[in-house]
Coordinates of C-alpha atoms in Angstrom, one line a residue:
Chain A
X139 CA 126.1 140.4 110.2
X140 CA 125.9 139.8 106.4
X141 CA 129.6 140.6 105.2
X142 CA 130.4 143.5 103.0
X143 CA 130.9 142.5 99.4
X144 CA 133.4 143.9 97.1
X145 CA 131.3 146.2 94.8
X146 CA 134.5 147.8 92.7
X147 CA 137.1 145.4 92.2
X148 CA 139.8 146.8 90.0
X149 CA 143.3 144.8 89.1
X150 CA 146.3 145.7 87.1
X151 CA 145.2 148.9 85.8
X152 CA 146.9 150.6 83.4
X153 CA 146.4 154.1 81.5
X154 CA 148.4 155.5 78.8
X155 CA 148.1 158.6 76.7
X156 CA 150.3 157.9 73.6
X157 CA 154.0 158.1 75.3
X158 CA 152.4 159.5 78.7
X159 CA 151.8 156.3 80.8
X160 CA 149.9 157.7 83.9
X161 CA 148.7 154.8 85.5
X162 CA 151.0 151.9 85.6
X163 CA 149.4 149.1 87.5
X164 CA 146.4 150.0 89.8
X165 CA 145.1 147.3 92.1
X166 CA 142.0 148.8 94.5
X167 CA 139.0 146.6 96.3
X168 CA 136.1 148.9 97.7
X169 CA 133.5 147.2 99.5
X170 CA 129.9 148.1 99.8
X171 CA 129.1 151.3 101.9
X172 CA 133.0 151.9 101.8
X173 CA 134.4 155.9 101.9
X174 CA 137.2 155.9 99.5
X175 CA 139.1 159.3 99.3
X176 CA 142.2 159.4 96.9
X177 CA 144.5 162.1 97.2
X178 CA 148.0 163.2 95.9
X179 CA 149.9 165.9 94.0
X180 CA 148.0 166.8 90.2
X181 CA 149.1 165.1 87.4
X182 CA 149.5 162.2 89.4
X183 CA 146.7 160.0 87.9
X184 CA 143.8 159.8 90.7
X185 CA 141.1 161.7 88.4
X186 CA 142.4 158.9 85.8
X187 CA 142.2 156.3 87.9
X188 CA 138.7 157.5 89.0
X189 CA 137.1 158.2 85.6
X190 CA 138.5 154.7 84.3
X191 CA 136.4 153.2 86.7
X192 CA 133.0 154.4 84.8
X193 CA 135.2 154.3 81.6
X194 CA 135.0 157.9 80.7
X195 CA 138.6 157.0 79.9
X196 CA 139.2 153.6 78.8
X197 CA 141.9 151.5 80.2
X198 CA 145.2 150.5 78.6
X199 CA 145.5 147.5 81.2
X200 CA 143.9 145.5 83.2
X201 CA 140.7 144.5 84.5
X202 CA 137.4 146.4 86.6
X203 CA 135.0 144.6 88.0
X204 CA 132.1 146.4 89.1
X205 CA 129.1 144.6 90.8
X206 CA 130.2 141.4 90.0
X207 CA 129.9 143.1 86.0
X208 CA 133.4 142.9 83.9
X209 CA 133.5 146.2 82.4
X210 CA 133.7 145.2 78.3
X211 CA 133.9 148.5 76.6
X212 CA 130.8 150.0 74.7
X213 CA 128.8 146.6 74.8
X214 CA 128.4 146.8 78.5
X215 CA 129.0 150.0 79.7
X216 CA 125.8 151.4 79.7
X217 CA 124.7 149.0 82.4
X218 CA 127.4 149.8 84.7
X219 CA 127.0 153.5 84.3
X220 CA 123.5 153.8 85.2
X221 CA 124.5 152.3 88.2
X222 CA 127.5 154.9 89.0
X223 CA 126.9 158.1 89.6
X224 CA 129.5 160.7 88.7
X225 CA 129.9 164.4 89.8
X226 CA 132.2 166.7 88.0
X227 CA 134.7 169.4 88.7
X228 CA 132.6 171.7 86.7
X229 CA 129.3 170.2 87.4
X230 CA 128.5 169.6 83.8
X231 CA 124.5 170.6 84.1
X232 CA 122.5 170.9 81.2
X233 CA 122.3 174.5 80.8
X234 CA 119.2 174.4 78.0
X235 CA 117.1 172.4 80.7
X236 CA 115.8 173.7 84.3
X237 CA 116.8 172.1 87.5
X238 CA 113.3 169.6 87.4
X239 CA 114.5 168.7 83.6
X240 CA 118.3 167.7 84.6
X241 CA 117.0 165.7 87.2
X242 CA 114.7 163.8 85.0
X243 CA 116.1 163.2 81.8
X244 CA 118.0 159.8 82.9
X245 CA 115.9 158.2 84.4
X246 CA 112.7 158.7 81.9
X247 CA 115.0 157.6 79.0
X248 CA 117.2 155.1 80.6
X249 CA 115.5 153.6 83.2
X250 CA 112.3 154.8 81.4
X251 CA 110.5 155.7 84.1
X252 CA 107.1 157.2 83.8
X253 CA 107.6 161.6 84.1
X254 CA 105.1 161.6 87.3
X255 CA 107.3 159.2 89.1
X256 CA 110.7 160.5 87.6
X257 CA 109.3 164.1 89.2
X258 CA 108.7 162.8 92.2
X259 CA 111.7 161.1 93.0
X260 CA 113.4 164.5 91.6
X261 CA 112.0 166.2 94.0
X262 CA 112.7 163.6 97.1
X263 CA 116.3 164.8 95.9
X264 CA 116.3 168.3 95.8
X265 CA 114.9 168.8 98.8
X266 CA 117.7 166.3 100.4
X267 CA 120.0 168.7 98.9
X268 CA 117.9 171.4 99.9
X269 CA 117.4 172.8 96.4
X270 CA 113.2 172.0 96.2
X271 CA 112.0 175.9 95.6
X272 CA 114.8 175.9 92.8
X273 CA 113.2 173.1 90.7
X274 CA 112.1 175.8 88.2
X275 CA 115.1 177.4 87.9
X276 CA 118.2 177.3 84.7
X277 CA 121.2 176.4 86.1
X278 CA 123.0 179.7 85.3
X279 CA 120.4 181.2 87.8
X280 CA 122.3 179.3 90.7
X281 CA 125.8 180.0 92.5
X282 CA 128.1 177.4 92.3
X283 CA 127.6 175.3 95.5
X284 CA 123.9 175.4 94.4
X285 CA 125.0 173.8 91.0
X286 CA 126.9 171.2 92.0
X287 CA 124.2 170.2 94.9
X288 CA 122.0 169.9 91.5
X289 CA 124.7 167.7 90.0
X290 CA 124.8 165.1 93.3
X291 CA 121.0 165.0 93.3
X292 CA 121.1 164.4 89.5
X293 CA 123.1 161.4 90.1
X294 CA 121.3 160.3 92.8
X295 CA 118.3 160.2 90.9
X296 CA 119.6 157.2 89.2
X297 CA 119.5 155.5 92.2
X298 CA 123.3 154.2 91.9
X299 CA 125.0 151.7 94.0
X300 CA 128.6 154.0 93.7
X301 CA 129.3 157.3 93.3
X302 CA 132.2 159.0 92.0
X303 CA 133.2 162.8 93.2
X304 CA 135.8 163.6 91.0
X305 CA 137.3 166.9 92.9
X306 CA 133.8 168.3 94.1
X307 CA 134.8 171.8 95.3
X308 CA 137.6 172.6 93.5
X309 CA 135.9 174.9 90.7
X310 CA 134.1 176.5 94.2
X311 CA 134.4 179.7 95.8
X312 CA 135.3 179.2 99.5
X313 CA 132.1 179.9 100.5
X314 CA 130.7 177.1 98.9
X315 CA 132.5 174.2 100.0
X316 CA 131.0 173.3 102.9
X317 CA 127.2 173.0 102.0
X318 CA 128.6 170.4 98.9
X319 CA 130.7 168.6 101.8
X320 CA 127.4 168.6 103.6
X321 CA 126.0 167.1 101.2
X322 CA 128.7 164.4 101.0
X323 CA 128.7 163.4 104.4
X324 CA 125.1 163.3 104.8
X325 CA 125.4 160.7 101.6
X326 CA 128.3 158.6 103.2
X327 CA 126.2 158.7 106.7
X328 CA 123.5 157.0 104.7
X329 CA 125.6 153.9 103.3
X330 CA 126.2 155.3 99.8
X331 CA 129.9 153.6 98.4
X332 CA 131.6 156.9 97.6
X333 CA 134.9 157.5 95.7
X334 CA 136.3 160.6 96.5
X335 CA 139.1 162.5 94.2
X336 CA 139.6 165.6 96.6
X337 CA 142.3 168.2 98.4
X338 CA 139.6 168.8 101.0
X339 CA 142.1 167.1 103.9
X340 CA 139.5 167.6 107.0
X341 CA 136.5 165.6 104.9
X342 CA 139.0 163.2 104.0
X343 CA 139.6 162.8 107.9
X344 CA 135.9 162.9 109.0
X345 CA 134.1 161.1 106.4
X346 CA 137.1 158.4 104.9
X347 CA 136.7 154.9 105.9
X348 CA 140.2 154.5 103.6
X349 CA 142.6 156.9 102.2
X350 CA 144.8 156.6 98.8
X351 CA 147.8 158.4 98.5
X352 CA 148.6 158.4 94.5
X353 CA 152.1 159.5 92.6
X354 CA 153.4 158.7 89.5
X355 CA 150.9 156.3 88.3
X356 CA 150.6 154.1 92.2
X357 CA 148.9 153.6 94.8
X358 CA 152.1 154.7 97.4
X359 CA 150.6 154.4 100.4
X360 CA 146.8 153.4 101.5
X361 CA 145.1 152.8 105.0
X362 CA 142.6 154.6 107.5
X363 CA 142.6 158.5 107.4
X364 CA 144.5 157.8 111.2
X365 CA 147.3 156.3 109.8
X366 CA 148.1 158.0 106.6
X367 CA 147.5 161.4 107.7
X368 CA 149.3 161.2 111.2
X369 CA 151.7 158.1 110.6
X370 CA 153.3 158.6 106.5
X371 CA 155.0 155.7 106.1
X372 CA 156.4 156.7 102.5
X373 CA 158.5 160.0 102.4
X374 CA 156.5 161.2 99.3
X375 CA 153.2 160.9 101.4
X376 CA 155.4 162.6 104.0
X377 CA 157.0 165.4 101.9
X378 CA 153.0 165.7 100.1
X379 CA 151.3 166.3 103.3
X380 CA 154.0 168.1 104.9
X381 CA 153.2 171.1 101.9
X382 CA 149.5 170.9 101.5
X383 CA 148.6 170.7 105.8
Chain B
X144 CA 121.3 207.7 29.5
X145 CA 117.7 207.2 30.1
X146 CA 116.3 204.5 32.4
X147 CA 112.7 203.1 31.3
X148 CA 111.1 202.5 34.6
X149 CA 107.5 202.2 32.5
X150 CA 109.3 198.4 31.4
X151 CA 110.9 197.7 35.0
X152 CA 107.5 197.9 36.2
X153 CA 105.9 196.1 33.8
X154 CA 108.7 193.0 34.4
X155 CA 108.5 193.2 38.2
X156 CA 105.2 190.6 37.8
X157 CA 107.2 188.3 36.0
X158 CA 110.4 188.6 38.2
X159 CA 108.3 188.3 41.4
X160 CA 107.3 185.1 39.8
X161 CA 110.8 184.1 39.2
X162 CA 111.7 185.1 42.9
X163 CA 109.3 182.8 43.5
X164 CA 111.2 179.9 42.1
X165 CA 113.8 181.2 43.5
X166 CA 112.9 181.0 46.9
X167 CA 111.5 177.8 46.5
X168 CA 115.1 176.0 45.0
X169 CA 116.6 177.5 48.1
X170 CA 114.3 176.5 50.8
X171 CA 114.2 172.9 49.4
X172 CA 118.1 172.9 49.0
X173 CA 118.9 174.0 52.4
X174 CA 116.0 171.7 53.9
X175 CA 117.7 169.0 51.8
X176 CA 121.2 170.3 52.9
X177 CA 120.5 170.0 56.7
X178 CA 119.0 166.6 56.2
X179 CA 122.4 165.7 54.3
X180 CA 124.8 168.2 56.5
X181 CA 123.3 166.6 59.7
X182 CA 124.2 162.7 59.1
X183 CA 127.6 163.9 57.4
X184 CA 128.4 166.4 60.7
X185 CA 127.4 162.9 62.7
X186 CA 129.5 160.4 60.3
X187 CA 132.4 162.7 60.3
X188 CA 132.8 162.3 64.0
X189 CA 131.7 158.7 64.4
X190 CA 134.2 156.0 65.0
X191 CA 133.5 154.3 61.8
X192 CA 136.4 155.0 59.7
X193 CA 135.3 153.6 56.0
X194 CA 132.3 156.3 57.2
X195 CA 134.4 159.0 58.3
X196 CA 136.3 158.7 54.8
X197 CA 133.8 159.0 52.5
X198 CA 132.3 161.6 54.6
X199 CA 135.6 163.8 54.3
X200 CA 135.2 162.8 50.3
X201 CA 132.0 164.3 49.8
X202 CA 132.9 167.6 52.1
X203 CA 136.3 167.7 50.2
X204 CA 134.9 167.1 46.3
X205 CA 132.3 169.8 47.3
X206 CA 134.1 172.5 48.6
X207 CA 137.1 172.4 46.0
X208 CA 134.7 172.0 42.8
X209 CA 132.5 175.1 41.7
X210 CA 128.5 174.6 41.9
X211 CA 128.5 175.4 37.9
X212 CA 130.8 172.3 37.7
X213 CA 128.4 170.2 39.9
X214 CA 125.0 171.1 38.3
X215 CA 126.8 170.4 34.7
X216 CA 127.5 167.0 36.6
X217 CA 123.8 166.0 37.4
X218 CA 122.6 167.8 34.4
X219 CA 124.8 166.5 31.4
X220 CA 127.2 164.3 32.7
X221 CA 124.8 161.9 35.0
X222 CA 122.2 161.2 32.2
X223 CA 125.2 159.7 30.2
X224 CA 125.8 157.6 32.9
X225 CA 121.7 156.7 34.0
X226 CA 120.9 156.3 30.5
X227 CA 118.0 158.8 30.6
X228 CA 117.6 162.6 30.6
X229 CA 117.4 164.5 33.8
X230 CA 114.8 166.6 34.3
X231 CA 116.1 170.6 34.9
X232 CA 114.1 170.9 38.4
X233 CA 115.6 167.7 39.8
X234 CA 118.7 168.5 38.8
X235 CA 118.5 172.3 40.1
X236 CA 117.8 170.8 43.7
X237 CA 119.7 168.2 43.6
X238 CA 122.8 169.9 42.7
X239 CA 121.8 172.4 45.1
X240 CA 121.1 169.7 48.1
X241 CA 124.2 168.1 48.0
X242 CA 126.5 171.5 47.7
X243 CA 124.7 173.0 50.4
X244 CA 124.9 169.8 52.4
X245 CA 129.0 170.1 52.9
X246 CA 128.5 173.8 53.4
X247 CA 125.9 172.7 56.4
X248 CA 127.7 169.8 57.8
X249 CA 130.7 171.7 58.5
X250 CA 128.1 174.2 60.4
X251 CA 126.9 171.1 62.0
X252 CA 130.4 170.1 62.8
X253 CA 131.5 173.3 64.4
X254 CA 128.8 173.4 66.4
X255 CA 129.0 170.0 68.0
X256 CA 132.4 171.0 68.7
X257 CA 131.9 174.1 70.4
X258 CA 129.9 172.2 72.9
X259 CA 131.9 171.5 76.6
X260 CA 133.2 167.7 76.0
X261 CA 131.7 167.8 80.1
X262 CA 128.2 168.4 78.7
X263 CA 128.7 164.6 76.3
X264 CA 130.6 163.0 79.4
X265 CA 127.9 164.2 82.0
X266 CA 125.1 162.6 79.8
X267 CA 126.9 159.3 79.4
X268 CA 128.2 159.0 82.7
X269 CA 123.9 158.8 83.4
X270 CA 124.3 155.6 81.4
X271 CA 122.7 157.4 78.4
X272 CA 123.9 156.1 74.6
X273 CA 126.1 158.4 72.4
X274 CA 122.8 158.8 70.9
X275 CA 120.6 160.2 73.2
X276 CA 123.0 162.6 74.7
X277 CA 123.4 163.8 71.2
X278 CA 119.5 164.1 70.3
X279 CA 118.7 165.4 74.1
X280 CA 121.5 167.6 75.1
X281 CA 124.6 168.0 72.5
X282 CA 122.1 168.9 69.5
X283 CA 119.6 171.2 71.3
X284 CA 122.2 173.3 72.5
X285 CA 124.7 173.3 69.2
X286 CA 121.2 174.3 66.9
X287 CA 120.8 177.5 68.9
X288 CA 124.9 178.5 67.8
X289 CA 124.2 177.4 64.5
X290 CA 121.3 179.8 63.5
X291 CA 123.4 182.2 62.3
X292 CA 125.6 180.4 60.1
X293 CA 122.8 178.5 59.0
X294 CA 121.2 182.0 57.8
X295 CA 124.7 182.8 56.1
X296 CA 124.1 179.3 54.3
X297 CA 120.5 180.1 53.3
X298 CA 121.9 183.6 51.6
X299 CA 124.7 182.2 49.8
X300 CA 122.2 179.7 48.5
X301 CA 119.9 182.2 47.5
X302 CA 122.7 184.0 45.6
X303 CA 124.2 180.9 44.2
X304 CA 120.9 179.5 43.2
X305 CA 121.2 181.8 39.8
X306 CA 123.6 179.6 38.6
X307 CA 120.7 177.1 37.7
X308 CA 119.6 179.6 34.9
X309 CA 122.3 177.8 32.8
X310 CA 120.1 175.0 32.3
X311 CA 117.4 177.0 31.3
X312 CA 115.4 176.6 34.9
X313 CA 113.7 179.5 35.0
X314 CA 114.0 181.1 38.6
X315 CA 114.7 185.0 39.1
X316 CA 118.1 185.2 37.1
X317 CA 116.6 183.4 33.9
X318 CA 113.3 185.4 34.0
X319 CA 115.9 188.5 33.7
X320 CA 117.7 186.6 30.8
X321 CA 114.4 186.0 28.6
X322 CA 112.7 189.3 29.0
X323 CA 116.2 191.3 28.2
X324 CA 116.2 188.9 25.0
X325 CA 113.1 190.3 24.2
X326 CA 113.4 194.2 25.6
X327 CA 117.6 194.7 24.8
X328 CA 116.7 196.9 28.2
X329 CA 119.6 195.1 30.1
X330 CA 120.5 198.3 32.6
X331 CA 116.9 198.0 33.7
X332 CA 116.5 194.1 33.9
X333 CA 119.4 193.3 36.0
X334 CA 119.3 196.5 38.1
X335 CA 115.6 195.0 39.3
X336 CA 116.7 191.7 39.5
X337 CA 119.5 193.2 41.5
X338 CA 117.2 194.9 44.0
X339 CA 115.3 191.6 44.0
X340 CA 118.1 189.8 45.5
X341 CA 118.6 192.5 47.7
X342 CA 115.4 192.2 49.6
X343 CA 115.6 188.6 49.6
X344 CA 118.6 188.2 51.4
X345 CA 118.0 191.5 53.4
X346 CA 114.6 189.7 54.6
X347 CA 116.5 186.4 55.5
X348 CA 119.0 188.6 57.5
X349 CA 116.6 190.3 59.7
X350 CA 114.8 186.6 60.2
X351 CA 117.7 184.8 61.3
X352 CA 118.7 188.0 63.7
X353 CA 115.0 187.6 65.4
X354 CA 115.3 183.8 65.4
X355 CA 118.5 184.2 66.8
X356 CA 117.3 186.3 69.4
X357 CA 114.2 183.8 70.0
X358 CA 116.5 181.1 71.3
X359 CA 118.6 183.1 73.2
X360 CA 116.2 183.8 76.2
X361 CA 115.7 179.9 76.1

């Protein structure tokens, strides 16, 4: 068997907003097919870390690598993004376009696929996410969970080698956050490379091939869910877990 | 006193006339003004700084000079400068362009702004340019918030439009001007180029409300 490259390789990152340094030296290899989730206490610097990484915030420090690509700012960014999906917190849809028009508006003028195909392929998505019959439909017409199914099957539609969930179900009603976890795990079942920002502890368990705990700006503690949810080695994983399980 | 409404009726022809002019400064002025107010609104929030300045100039100089002032400036001052006369039409819409450009690009501007900063990050996170998330999803939502200042613009630039009558351009306010100079029936004149106005900027009001309500059910 063929072995797994490194698709995300990201060294020495740091992240400063004017005096507020929130990540202070970030090193993190994810292989291909790999189920990252990062976790730890807010304000500690994982949605940073995980929004640096498609440079929605550009780093003070440091290096990303992403498919052999060296993330250079504006001149290459594009490139790396349309490879890189990214779901939101609060979904972010398009609310002057219907569900079909969401779905299709990246790829017809990035990828500039033809409308027919970009449909298609549109609607191969929603009906993974079984959203099809609401193809017509404004997003405001949908609950939440249905929203942000919208937002992963937008992504998808770019047909990226990474995703990036930056704290899925957080902006969901209960009710709602198991058919977006669904979702998720059917995607990481598939082989997708997923990079997980999350408090949802028992789909960190299930689905994580590797779990980050971040404070203060590190990486304190990292290994399989096994080991970092039932064997803390650092007493601020400890004391974190200890209040959130 | 008594009010002669035998020689308002017999002006209203050639008010209508002016009204006509009138109308026609403003819809070329604000057309010209949403061209200008557009690329400002962009240039003010680019990232090139030498841009950004002489964007902030133009808003500045505009809003903290009167219109009189400006249209003296194209009308007497620039020909000093160009070496030839300005013609009064030109200088009418030109004046008029570039003040209601600063009004329009701070329209613009808010409503850019009062877009969700997600709604820019979703689109570029899809690996689409500044660019086409601006033209494809910031701008089509910010033009349905800016109808109704927009409409505010178009109405002060109706009003403010009569201020070209001091270079003898003869829209609605002028007309008024000439035929008092000839009929001494002031009270008359303006009160009917006063009702004039009125139905103009009434009219404009109800558009923009139905406009307004147009966009809203998408």
């Amino acid at each position: 068997m063929k072995e797994r490259q490194d698709i995300i390789k990201i060294t020495g990152l740091q992240k400063s907003f004017g005096d507020l340094h929130v990540l202070k030296g970030i090193d993190l290899y994810i292989k291909e097919k790999e189920v990252v989730v990062i976790i730890g206490p807010s304000g500690s610097g994982k949605s940073t870390l995980l929004r640096c990484i498609n440079y929605l915030e550009e780093p003070s420090g440091g290096e990303i690598v992403f498919d052999n690509i060296p993330l250079n700012g504006e001149a290459n960014i594009n490139e790396v993004r349309k490879e890189v999906g990214m779901v939101f917190q609060r979904f972010n849809l398009f609310p002057h376009m219907t569900v079909m028009e969401n779905l299709i508006l990246a790829p017809m003028k990035v990828r500039k696929t033809s409308r027919k195909e970009a449909e298609e392929l549109a609607m191969t998505y929603l009906k993974k996410v079984g959203l099809a019959e609401k193809a017509n439909n404004y997003p405001d017409q949908l609950s939440g969970g249905q929203q942000q199914r919208v937002a992963i099957a937008r992504a998808l539609c770019m047909k990226p080698k990474a995703m990036l969930f930056d704290e899925p179900t957080s902006a969901l009603d209960p009710e709602m956050i198991n058919e977006v976890l669904e979702v998720m795990k059917q995607l990481a079942k598939e082989g997708m490379t997923m990079v997980v920002v999350t408090h949802e502890m028992g789909f960190a368990k299930e689905v994580g091939d590797r779990v980050l705990f971040v404070d203060g700006g590190y990486i304190v503690e990292e290994g399989t869910p096994e080991q970092v949810f039932d064997q803390p080695r650092n007493p601020r994983t400890q004391s974190f877990l200890s209040k959130i399980l | 006193m008594d009010v002669n409404f035998d020689l308002m009726k017999s002006a209203f022809p050639l008010l209508i006339a002016g009204a006509g002019i009138t109308v026609e400064i403003t819809a070329l002025s604000v057309f010209f003004g949403m061209l200008i107010g557009i690329i400002v609104a962009l240039v003010r929030m680019s990232d090139f700084k030498i841009l950004r300045w002489l964007g902030n100039v133009y808003v500045d100089f505009i809003r903290g000079t009167p219109l009189l002032i400006q249209i003296f400036l194209v009308y007497f001052a620039l020909p000093s400068i160009i070496g030839h006369r300005v013609d009064a039409f030109f200088a009418a819409i030109s004046a008029c362009s570039i003040n209601s450009g600063a009004y329009v690009a701070e329209v613009f501007r808010g409503g850019i702004q009062s877009i969700d900063v997600g709604q820019m990050e979703a689109g570029r996170s899809l690996g689409m340019t500044w660019w086409q998330t601006m033209r494809y999803i910031i701008l089509p939502q910010a033009f349905k918030r800016i109808i109704p200042p927009l409409g505010n613009e178009f109405i002060a630039m109706l009003k403010d439009s009569s201020l070209v009558s001091v270079i003898g351009f003869e829209e609605l306010t002028r007309r008024g001007q000439l035929i008092i100079a000839r009929t001494y029936a002031s009270f008359e004149i303006w009160m009917a180029v006063a009702i004039i106005y009125l139905i103009l900027t009434f009219t404009v009001a109800r558009l923009t409300g139905l406009l307004e309500r147009k966009f809203d059910t998408k």
